[in-house]
mmCIF file with all atom_site columns, C-alpha atoms and ligand atoms in Angstrom:
data_model
loop_
_atom_site.group_PDB
_atom_site.id
_atom_site.type_symbol
_atom_site.label_atom_id
_atom_site.label_alt_id
_atom_site.label_comp_id
_atom_site.label_asym_id
_atom_site.label_entity_id
_atom_site.label_seq_id
_atom_site.pdbx_PDB_ins_code
_atom_site.Cartn_x
_atom_site.Cartn_y
_atom_site.Cartn_z
_atom_site.occupancy
_atom_site.B_iso_or_equiv
_atom_site.pdbx_formal_charge
_atom_site.auth_seq_id
_atom_site.auth_comp_id
_atom_site.auth_asym_id
_atom_site.auth_atom_id
_atom_site.pdbx_PDB_model_num
ATOM   1   C  CA  . UNK A 1 1   ? 232.798 170.340 9.474   1.00 70.00 ? 1293 UNK A CA  1
ATOM   2   C  CA  . UNK A 1 2   ? 229.447 169.667 8.289   1.00 93.00 ? 1294 UNK A CA  1
ATOM   3   C  CA  . UNK A 1 3   ? 227.814 172.617 9.976   1.00 97.00 ? 1295 UNK A CA  1
ATOM   4   C  CA  . UNK A 1 4   ? 228.471 175.849 9.097   1.00 98.00 ? 1296 UNK A CA  1
ATOM   5   C  CA  . UNK A 1 5   ? 227.200 179.312 10.210  1.00 98.00 ? 1297 UNK A CA  1
ATOM   6   C  CA  . UNK A 1 6   ? 226.389 183.010 8.099   1.00 98.00 ? 1298 UNK A CA  1
ATOM   7   C  CA  . UNK A 1 7   ? 225.303 186.525 9.097   1.00 98.00 ? 1299 UNK A CA  1
ATOM   8   C  CA  . UNK A 1 8   ? 223.960 189.129 6.736   1.00 98.00 ? 1300 UNK A CA  1
ATOM   9   C  CA  . UNK A 1 9   ? 223.013 192.514 6.855   1.00 98.00 ? 1301 UNK A CA  1
ATOM   10  C  CA  . UNK A 1 10  ? 221.145 195.164 4.613   1.00 98.00 ? 1302 UNK A CA  1
ATOM   11  C  CA  . UNK A 1 11  ? 220.130 198.334 4.876   1.00 97.00 ? 1303 UNK A CA  1
ATOM   12  C  CA  . UNK A 1 12  ? 217.641 200.576 2.288   1.00 97.00 ? 1304 UNK A CA  1
ATOM   13  C  CA  . UNK A 1 13  ? 216.526 204.145 2.416   1.00 97.00 ? 1305 UNK A CA  1
ATOM   14  C  CA  . UNK A 1 14  ? 213.082 205.298 2.359   1.00 97.00 ? 1306 UNK A CA  1
ATOM   15  C  CA  . UNK A 1 15  ? 211.746 207.038 -0.563  1.00 96.00 ? 1307 UNK A CA  1
ATOM   16  C  CA  . UNK A 1 16  ? 208.451 207.796 -2.402  1.00 96.00 ? 1308 UNK A CA  1
ATOM   17  C  CA  . UNK A 1 17  ? 205.907 204.924 -2.250  1.00 96.00 ? 1309 UNK A CA  1
ATOM   18  C  CA  . UNK A 1 18  ? 203.377 203.421 -0.256  1.00 96.00 ? 1310 UNK A CA  1
ATOM   19  C  CA  . UNK A 1 19  ? 204.379 200.053 1.207   1.00 97.00 ? 1311 UNK A CA  1
ATOM   20  C  CA  . UNK A 1 20  ? 207.824 198.272 2.247   1.00 97.00 ? 1312 UNK A CA  1
ATOM   21  C  CA  . UNK A 1 21  ? 208.245 194.429 1.013   1.00 97.00 ? 1313 UNK A CA  1
ATOM   22  C  CA  . UNK A 1 22  ? 209.514 192.784 4.349   1.00 98.00 ? 1314 UNK A CA  1
ATOM   23  C  CA  . UNK A 1 23  ? 210.509 189.044 4.197   1.00 98.00 ? 1315 UNK A CA  1
ATOM   24  C  CA  . UNK A 1 24  ? 208.443 188.930 1.224   1.00 97.00 ? 1316 UNK A CA  1
ATOM   25  C  CA  . UNK A 1 25  ? 205.458 190.443 2.655   1.00 97.00 ? 1317 UNK A CA  1
ATOM   26  C  CA  . UNK A 1 26  ? 203.816 194.031 1.473   1.00 96.00 ? 1318 UNK A CA  1
ATOM   27  C  CA  . UNK A 1 27  ? 203.320 195.995 4.166   1.00 97.00 ? 1319 UNK A CA  1
ATOM   28  C  CA  . UNK A 1 28  ? 201.632 199.609 4.224   1.00 96.00 ? 1320 UNK A CA  1
ATOM   29  C  CA  . UNK A 1 29  ? 203.847 202.797 4.941   1.00 96.00 ? 1321 UNK A CA  1
ATOM   30  C  CA  . UNK A 1 30  ? 204.344 206.368 4.492   1.00 96.00 ? 1322 UNK A CA  1
ATOM   31  C  CA  . UNK A 1 31  ? 207.339 205.700 2.345   1.00 96.00 ? 1323 UNK A CA  1
ATOM   32  C  CA  . UNK A 1 32  ? 208.448 202.830 0.243   1.00 96.00 ? 1324 UNK A CA  1
ATOM   33  C  CA  . UNK A 1 33  ? 212.245 201.940 -0.360  1.00 96.00 ? 1325 UNK A CA  1
ATOM   34  C  CA  . UNK A 1 34  ? 214.943 203.250 -2.755  1.00 94.00 ? 1326 UNK A CA  1
ATOM   35  C  CA  . UNK A 1 35  ? 216.365 200.041 -4.264  1.00 90.00 ? 1327 UNK A CA  1
ATOM   36  C  CA  . UNK A 1 36  ? 216.987 198.493 -7.634  1.00 86.00 ? 1328 UNK A CA  1
ATOM   37  C  CA  . UNK A 1 37  ? 214.918 195.292 -6.574  1.00 87.00 ? 1329 UNK A CA  1
ATOM   38  C  CA  . UNK A 1 38  ? 212.192 195.374 -4.422  1.00 90.00 ? 1330 UNK A CA  1
ATOM   39  C  CA  . UNK A 1 39  ? 214.820 196.371 -1.662  1.00 94.00 ? 1331 UNK A CA  1
ATOM   40  C  CA  . UNK A 1 40  ? 213.218 193.769 0.901   1.00 97.00 ? 1332 UNK A CA  1
ATOM   41  C  CA  . UNK A 1 41  ? 215.995 194.148 3.640   1.00 98.00 ? 1333 UNK A CA  1
ATOM   42  C  CA  . UNK A 1 42  ? 214.887 191.145 5.085   1.00 98.00 ? 1334 UNK A CA  1
ATOM   43  C  CA  . UNK A 1 43  ? 215.453 188.689 2.503   1.00 98.00 ? 1335 UNK A CA  1
ATOM   44  C  CA  . UNK A 1 44  ? 218.781 190.592 1.072   1.00 97.00 ? 1336 UNK A CA  1
ATOM   45  C  CA  . UNK A 1 45  ? 220.073 189.837 4.375   1.00 98.00 ? 1337 UNK A CA  1
ATOM   46  C  CA  . UNK A 1 46  ? 218.893 186.274 4.453   1.00 98.00 ? 1338 UNK A CA  1
ATOM   47  C  CA  . UNK A 1 47  ? 220.444 185.813 1.067   1.00 98.00 ? 1339 UNK A CA  1
ATOM   48  C  CA  . UNK A 1 48  ? 223.714 186.965 2.099   1.00 98.00 ? 1340 UNK A CA  1
ATOM   49  C  CA  . UNK A 1 49  ? 223.406 184.861 5.477   1.00 98.00 ? 1341 UNK A CA  1
ATOM   50  C  CA  . UNK A 1 50  ? 223.014 181.865 3.469   1.00 98.00 ? 1342 UNK A CA  1
ATOM   51  C  CA  . UNK A 1 51  ? 226.041 182.616 0.966   1.00 98.00 ? 1343 UNK A CA  1
ATOM   52  C  CA  . UNK A 1 52  ? 228.299 183.310 3.922   1.00 98.00 ? 1344 UNK A CA  1
ATOM   53  C  CA  . UNK A 1 53  ? 227.592 180.074 5.357   1.00 98.00 ? 1345 UNK A CA  1
ATOM   54  C  CA  . UNK A 1 54  ? 228.069 178.349 2.220   1.00 97.00 ? 1346 UNK A CA  1
ATOM   55  C  CA  . UNK A 1 55  ? 231.416 180.375 1.171   1.00 97.00 ? 1347 UNK A CA  1
ATOM   56  C  CA  . UNK A 1 56  ? 229.831 181.451 -1.928  1.00 97.00 ? 1348 UNK A CA  1
ATOM   57  C  CA  . UNK A 1 57  ? 230.140 185.085 -1.707  1.00 97.00 ? 1349 UNK A CA  1
ATOM   58  C  CA  . UNK A 1 58  ? 227.564 187.831 -1.312  1.00 97.00 ? 1350 UNK A CA  1
ATOM   59  C  CA  . UNK A 1 59  ? 224.026 188.938 -3.161  1.00 95.00 ? 1351 UNK A CA  1
ATOM   60  C  CA  . UNK A 1 60  ? 225.964 191.958 -5.095  1.00 92.00 ? 1352 UNK A CA  1
ATOM   61  C  CA  . UNK A 1 61  ? 228.136 189.400 -6.952  1.00 94.00 ? 1353 UNK A CA  1
ATOM   62  C  CA  . UNK A 1 62  ? 225.065 187.187 -7.461  1.00 94.00 ? 1354 UNK A CA  1
ATOM   63  C  CA  . UNK A 1 63  ? 222.653 189.413 -8.497  1.00 90.00 ? 1355 UNK A CA  1
ATOM   64  C  CA  . UNK A 1 64  ? 224.517 192.786 -9.391  1.00 87.00 ? 1356 UNK A CA  1
ATOM   65  C  CA  . UNK A 1 65  ? 222.335 195.867 -9.262  1.00 83.00 ? 1357 UNK A CA  1
ATOM   66  C  CA  . UNK A 1 66  ? 223.805 197.151 -12.502 1.00 85.00 ? 1358 UNK A CA  1
ATOM   67  C  CA  . UNK A 1 67  ? 221.913 193.787 -14.221 1.00 84.00 ? 1359 UNK A CA  1
ATOM   68  C  CA  . UNK A 1 68  ? 218.774 194.988 -15.717 1.00 84.00 ? 1360 UNK A CA  1
ATOM   69  C  CA  . UNK A 1 69  ? 217.637 191.510 -15.129 1.00 84.00 ? 1361 UNK A CA  1
ATOM   70  C  CA  . UNK A 1 70  ? 216.910 192.268 -11.310 1.00 81.00 ? 1362 UNK A CA  1
ATOM   71  C  CA  . UNK A 1 71  ? 215.587 195.804 -11.734 1.00 82.00 ? 1363 UNK A CA  1
ATOM   72  C  CA  . UNK A 1 72  ? 212.426 195.997 -9.838  1.00 80.00 ? 1364 UNK A CA  1
ATOM   73  C  CA  . UNK A 1 73  ? 211.952 192.159 -9.052  1.00 85.00 ? 1365 UNK A CA  1
ATOM   74  C  CA  . UNK A 1 74  ? 210.764 190.172 -5.893  1.00 91.00 ? 1366 UNK A CA  1
ATOM   75  C  CA  . UNK A 1 75  ? 213.526 189.538 -3.762  1.00 94.00 ? 1367 UNK A CA  1
ATOM   76  C  CA  . UNK A 1 76  ? 211.482 186.196 -3.373  1.00 95.00 ? 1368 UNK A CA  1
ATOM   77  C  CA  . UNK A 1 77  ? 213.316 185.177 -6.400  1.00 95.00 ? 1369 UNK A CA  1
ATOM   78  C  CA  . UNK A 1 78  ? 217.002 186.040 -4.831  1.00 95.00 ? 1370 UNK A CA  1
ATOM   79  C  CA  . UNK A 1 79  ? 216.391 183.476 -2.059  1.00 97.00 ? 1371 UNK A CA  1
ATOM   80  C  CA  . UNK A 1 80  ? 215.043 180.963 -4.044  1.00 96.00 ? 1372 UNK A CA  1
ATOM   81  C  CA  . UNK A 1 81  ? 217.978 181.148 -6.324  1.00 96.00 ? 1373 UNK A CA  1
ATOM   82  C  CA  . UNK A 1 82  ? 220.330 181.107 -3.158  1.00 97.00 ? 1374 UNK A CA  1
ATOM   83  C  CA  . UNK A 1 83  ? 218.623 178.222 -1.935  1.00 97.00 ? 1375 UNK A CA  1
ATOM   84  C  CA  . UNK A 1 84  ? 219.424 176.108 -5.304  1.00 96.00 ? 1376 UNK A CA  1
ATOM   85  C  CA  . UNK A 1 85  ? 222.601 176.965 -4.922  1.00 97.00 ? 1377 UNK A CA  1
ATOM   86  C  CA  . UNK A 1 86  ? 223.324 175.568 -1.662  1.00 97.00 ? 1378 UNK A CA  1
ATOM   87  C  CA  . UNK A 1 87  ? 221.362 172.645 -2.496  1.00 97.00 ? 1379 UNK A CA  1
ATOM   88  C  CA  . UNK A 1 88  ? 223.685 171.924 -5.681  1.00 97.00 ? 1380 UNK A CA  1
ATOM   89  C  CA  . UNK A 1 89  ? 226.571 172.277 -2.833  1.00 97.00 ? 1381 UNK A CA  1
ATOM   90  C  CA  . UNK A 1 90  ? 224.791 169.608 -0.837  1.00 97.00 ? 1382 UNK A CA  1
ATOM   91  C  CA  . UNK A 1 91  ? 223.455 172.147 2.131   1.00 97.00 ? 1383 UNK A CA  1
ATOM   92  C  CA  . UNK A 1 92  ? 220.234 172.605 3.674   1.00 96.00 ? 1384 UNK A CA  1
ATOM   93  C  CA  . UNK A 1 93  ? 218.969 174.868 6.078   1.00 97.00 ? 1385 UNK A CA  1
ATOM   94  C  CA  . UNK A 1 94  ? 218.945 174.384 9.715   1.00 97.00 ? 1386 UNK A CA  1
ATOM   95  C  CA  . UNK A 1 95  ? 217.376 177.257 10.892  1.00 98.00 ? 1387 UNK A CA  1
ATOM   96  C  CA  . UNK A 1 96  ? 217.223 181.226 10.498  1.00 98.00 ? 1388 UNK A CA  1
ATOM   97  C  CA  . UNK A 1 97  ? 217.288 183.938 12.900  1.00 98.00 ? 1389 UNK A CA  1
ATOM   98  C  CA  . UNK A 1 98  ? 216.111 187.405 11.531  1.00 98.00 ? 1390 UNK A CA  1
ATOM   99  C  CA  . UNK A 1 99  ? 216.472 190.779 12.933  1.00 98.00 ? 1391 UNK A CA  1
ATOM   100 C  CA  . UNK A 1 100 ? 214.294 194.140 11.777  1.00 98.00 ? 1392 UNK A CA  1
ATOM   101 C  CA  . UNK A 1 101 ? 215.912 197.388 12.517  1.00 98.00 ? 1393 UNK A CA  1
ATOM   102 C  CA  . UNK A 1 102 ? 213.407 199.702 11.916  1.00 97.00 ? 1394 UNK A CA  1
ATOM   103 C  CA  . UNK A 1 103 ? 211.774 202.850 13.908  1.00 96.00 ? 1395 UNK A CA  1
ATOM   104 C  CA  . UNK A 1 104 ? 208.662 202.422 11.677  1.00 94.00 ? 1396 UNK A CA  1
ATOM   105 C  CA  . UNK A 1 105 ? 206.710 200.330 10.044  1.00 95.00 ? 1397 UNK A CA  1
ATOM   106 C  CA  . UNK A 1 106 ? 205.819 198.435 13.383  1.00 93.00 ? 1398 UNK A CA  1
ATOM   107 C  CA  . UNK A 1 107 ? 205.575 194.410 12.285  1.00 94.00 ? 1399 UNK A CA  1
ATOM   108 C  CA  . UNK A 1 108 ? 203.938 192.844 15.362  1.00 94.00 ? 1400 UNK A CA  1
ATOM   109 C  CA  . UNK A 1 109 ? 200.861 192.462 13.143  1.00 96.00 ? 1401 UNK A CA  1
ATOM   110 C  CA  . UNK A 1 110 ? 202.664 190.798 10.168  1.00 97.00 ? 1402 UNK A CA  1
ATOM   111 C  CA  . UNK A 1 111 ? 205.416 188.866 12.034  1.00 96.00 ? 1403 UNK A CA  1
ATOM   112 C  CA  . UNK A 1 112 ? 203.838 185.492 11.508  1.00 96.00 ? 1404 UNK A CA  1
ATOM   113 C  CA  . UNK A 1 113 ? 203.104 185.889 8.172   1.00 97.00 ? 1405 UNK A CA  1
ATOM   114 C  CA  . UNK A 1 114 ? 206.742 187.019 7.306   1.00 98.00 ? 1406 UNK A CA  1
ATOM   115 C  CA  . UNK A 1 115 ? 207.927 184.215 9.635   1.00 97.00 ? 1407 UNK A CA  1
ATOM   116 C  CA  . UNK A 1 116 ? 205.566 181.538 7.744   1.00 97.00 ? 1408 UNK A CA  1
ATOM   117 C  CA  . UNK A 1 117 ? 206.924 183.096 4.267   1.00 98.00 ? 1409 UNK A CA  1
ATOM   118 C  CA  . UNK A 1 118 ? 210.504 182.823 4.679   1.00 98.00 ? 1410 UNK A CA  1
ATOM   119 C  CA  . UNK A 1 119 ? 209.861 179.411 6.055   1.00 98.00 ? 1411 UNK A CA  1
ATOM   120 C  CA  . UNK A 1 120 ? 208.247 178.649 2.740   1.00 98.00 ? 1412 UNK A CA  1
ATOM   121 C  CA  . UNK A 1 121 ? 210.712 179.989 0.423   1.00 97.00 ? 1413 UNK A CA  1
ATOM   122 C  CA  . UNK A 1 122 ? 213.268 177.680 2.671   1.00 97.00 ? 1414 UNK A CA  1
ATOM   123 C  CA  . UNK A 1 123 ? 211.334 174.813 2.623   1.00 96.00 ? 1415 UNK A CA  1
ATOM   124 C  CA  . UNK A 1 124 ? 211.162 174.808 6.584   1.00 97.00 ? 1416 UNK A CA  1
ATOM   125 C  CA  . UNK A 1 125 ? 208.716 174.750 9.369   1.00 95.00 ? 1417 UNK A CA  1
ATOM   126 C  CA  . UNK A 1 126 ? 207.731 178.113 10.899  1.00 92.00 ? 1418 UNK A CA  1
ATOM   127 C  CA  . UNK A 1 127 ? 209.502 176.991 13.716  1.00 94.00 ? 1419 UNK A CA  1
ATOM   128 C  CA  . UNK A 1 128 ? 212.874 177.028 11.784  1.00 97.00 ? 1420 UNK A CA  1
ATOM   129 C  CA  . UNK A 1 129 ? 212.259 180.904 11.328  1.00 98.00 ? 1421 UNK A CA  1
ATOM   130 C  CA  . UNK A 1 130 ? 212.746 183.728 14.012  1.00 98.00 ? 1422 UNK A CA  1
ATOM   131 C  CA  . UNK A 1 131 ? 211.713 187.369 13.489  1.00 98.00 ? 1423 UNK A CA  1
ATOM   132 C  CA  . UNK A 1 132 ? 212.802 189.510 15.830  1.00 97.00 ? 1424 UNK A CA  1
ATOM   133 C  CA  . UNK A 1 133 ? 212.152 193.768 15.312  1.00 97.00 ? 1425 UNK A CA  1
ATOM   134 C  CA  . UNK A 1 134 ? 213.726 196.370 17.305  1.00 97.00 ? 1426 UNK A CA  1
ATOM   135 C  CA  . UNK A 1 135 ? 214.195 200.102 17.026  1.00 96.00 ? 1427 UNK A CA  1
ATOM   136 C  CA  . UNK A 1 136 ? 216.905 202.027 17.822  1.00 96.00 ? 1428 UNK A CA  1
ATOM   137 C  CA  . UNK A 1 137 ? 215.252 204.472 20.039  1.00 96.00 ? 1429 UNK A CA  1
ATOM   138 C  CA  . UNK A 1 138 ? 215.402 207.567 17.721  1.00 97.00 ? 1430 UNK A CA  1
ATOM   139 C  CA  . UNK A 1 139 ? 219.182 207.228 17.264  1.00 97.00 ? 1431 UNK A CA  1
ATOM   140 C  CA  . UNK A 1 140 ? 221.125 207.204 14.031  1.00 97.00 ? 1432 UNK A CA  1
ATOM   141 C  CA  . UNK A 1 141 ? 218.929 206.790 10.197  1.00 97.00 ? 1433 UNK A CA  1
ATOM   142 C  CA  . UNK A 1 142 ? 217.202 204.179 11.449  1.00 97.00 ? 1434 UNK A CA  1
ATOM   143 C  CA  . UNK A 1 143 ? 216.065 206.387 14.277  1.00 96.00 ? 1435 UNK A CA  1
ATOM   144 C  CA  . UNK A 1 144 ? 215.307 209.175 12.296  1.00 97.00 ? 1436 UNK A CA  1
ATOM   145 C  CA  . UNK A 1 145 ? 213.288 206.870 10.042  1.00 95.00 ? 1437 UNK A CA  1
ATOM   146 C  CA  . UNK A 1 146 ? 215.384 207.869 7.017   1.00 97.00 ? 1438 UNK A CA  1
ATOM   147 C  CA  . UNK A 1 147 ? 215.725 203.961 6.374   1.00 98.00 ? 1439 UNK A CA  1
ATOM   148 C  CA  . UNK A 1 148 ? 215.537 200.277 7.588   1.00 98.00 ? 1440 UNK A CA  1
ATOM   149 C  CA  . UNK A 1 149 ? 217.856 197.681 8.148   1.00 98.00 ? 1441 UNK A CA  1
ATOM   150 C  CA  . UNK A 1 150 ? 217.944 194.029 8.868   1.00 98.00 ? 1442 UNK A CA  1
ATOM   151 C  CA  . UNK A 1 151 ? 220.481 191.067 10.433  1.00 98.00 ? 1443 UNK A CA  1
ATOM   152 C  CA  . UNK A 1 152 ? 220.186 187.528 9.414   1.00 98.00 ? 1444 UNK A CA  1
ATOM   153 C  CA  . UNK A 1 153 ? 222.177 184.958 11.006  1.00 98.00 ? 1445 UNK A CA  1
ATOM   154 C  CA  . UNK A 1 154 ? 221.610 181.138 9.867   1.00 98.00 ? 1446 UNK A CA  1
ATOM   155 C  CA  . UNK A 1 155 ? 223.157 177.696 10.541  1.00 98.00 ? 1447 UNK A CA  1
ATOM   156 C  CA  . UNK A 1 156 ? 223.555 175.338 7.277   1.00 98.00 ? 1448 UNK A CA  1
ATOM   157 C  CA  . UNK A 1 157 ? 224.155 171.551 7.084   1.00 97.00 ? 1449 UNK A CA  1
ATOM   158 C  CA  . UNK A 1 158 ? 226.070 169.465 4.409   1.00 96.00 ? 1450 UNK A CA  1
ATOM   159 C  CA  . UNK A 1 159 ? 224.432 166.720 3.794   1.00 94.00 ? 1451 UNK A CA  1
ATOM   160 C  CA  . UNK A 1 160 ? 225.355 165.335 0.577   1.00 91.00 ? 1452 UNK A CA  1
ATOM   161 C  CA  . UNK A 1 161 ? 228.419 165.909 -1.142  1.00 90.00 ? 1453 UNK A CA  1
ATOM   162 C  CA  . UNK A 1 162 ? 228.016 169.160 -4.158  1.00 88.00 ? 1454 UNK A CA  1
ATOM   163 C  CA  . UNK A 1 163 ? 226.675 168.152 -7.488  1.00 84.00 ? 1455 UNK A CA  1
ATOM   164 C  CA  . UNK A 1 164 ? 228.980 169.157 -10.473 1.00 68.00 ? 1456 UNK A CA  1
HETATM 165 MG MG1 . MG  B 2 .   ? 219.552 195.404 -0.479  1.00 54.65 ? 2105 MG  B MG1 1
#
């Protein structure tokens, strides 16, 4: 089978700060996120979806939060590295569907910028990336605005044999 699917989930707690990174786009907010890297839930969920689709484990195996190399880094670096891993295994990304779960911040004004940035990171047309956003109607940790989360689903296709 040359077509494979993967899913990813990530969540982070809000903490001190004045902005959050979402899909590699910095968005002003009343809080930052508590994280080893920049805590970009969209890009973390995306990396897990890509790794899952390729059968390559998860983000924590490849970029452990005990490794000082990843402290405070922009999560775009994880996406770039994962994309390269997939390329080495002969895969290209077909499309990406992302869902942000957050009571705040609202991202409607940033939706296209995030979509375009994720597409750029993956070498896709913007139409290859969809971004949805939902609140949880004030339910749970997301609804209480204690943190935010993201889901990602990706389709990848093997177009070449793995390079060794
Ligand atoms: Mg994370």
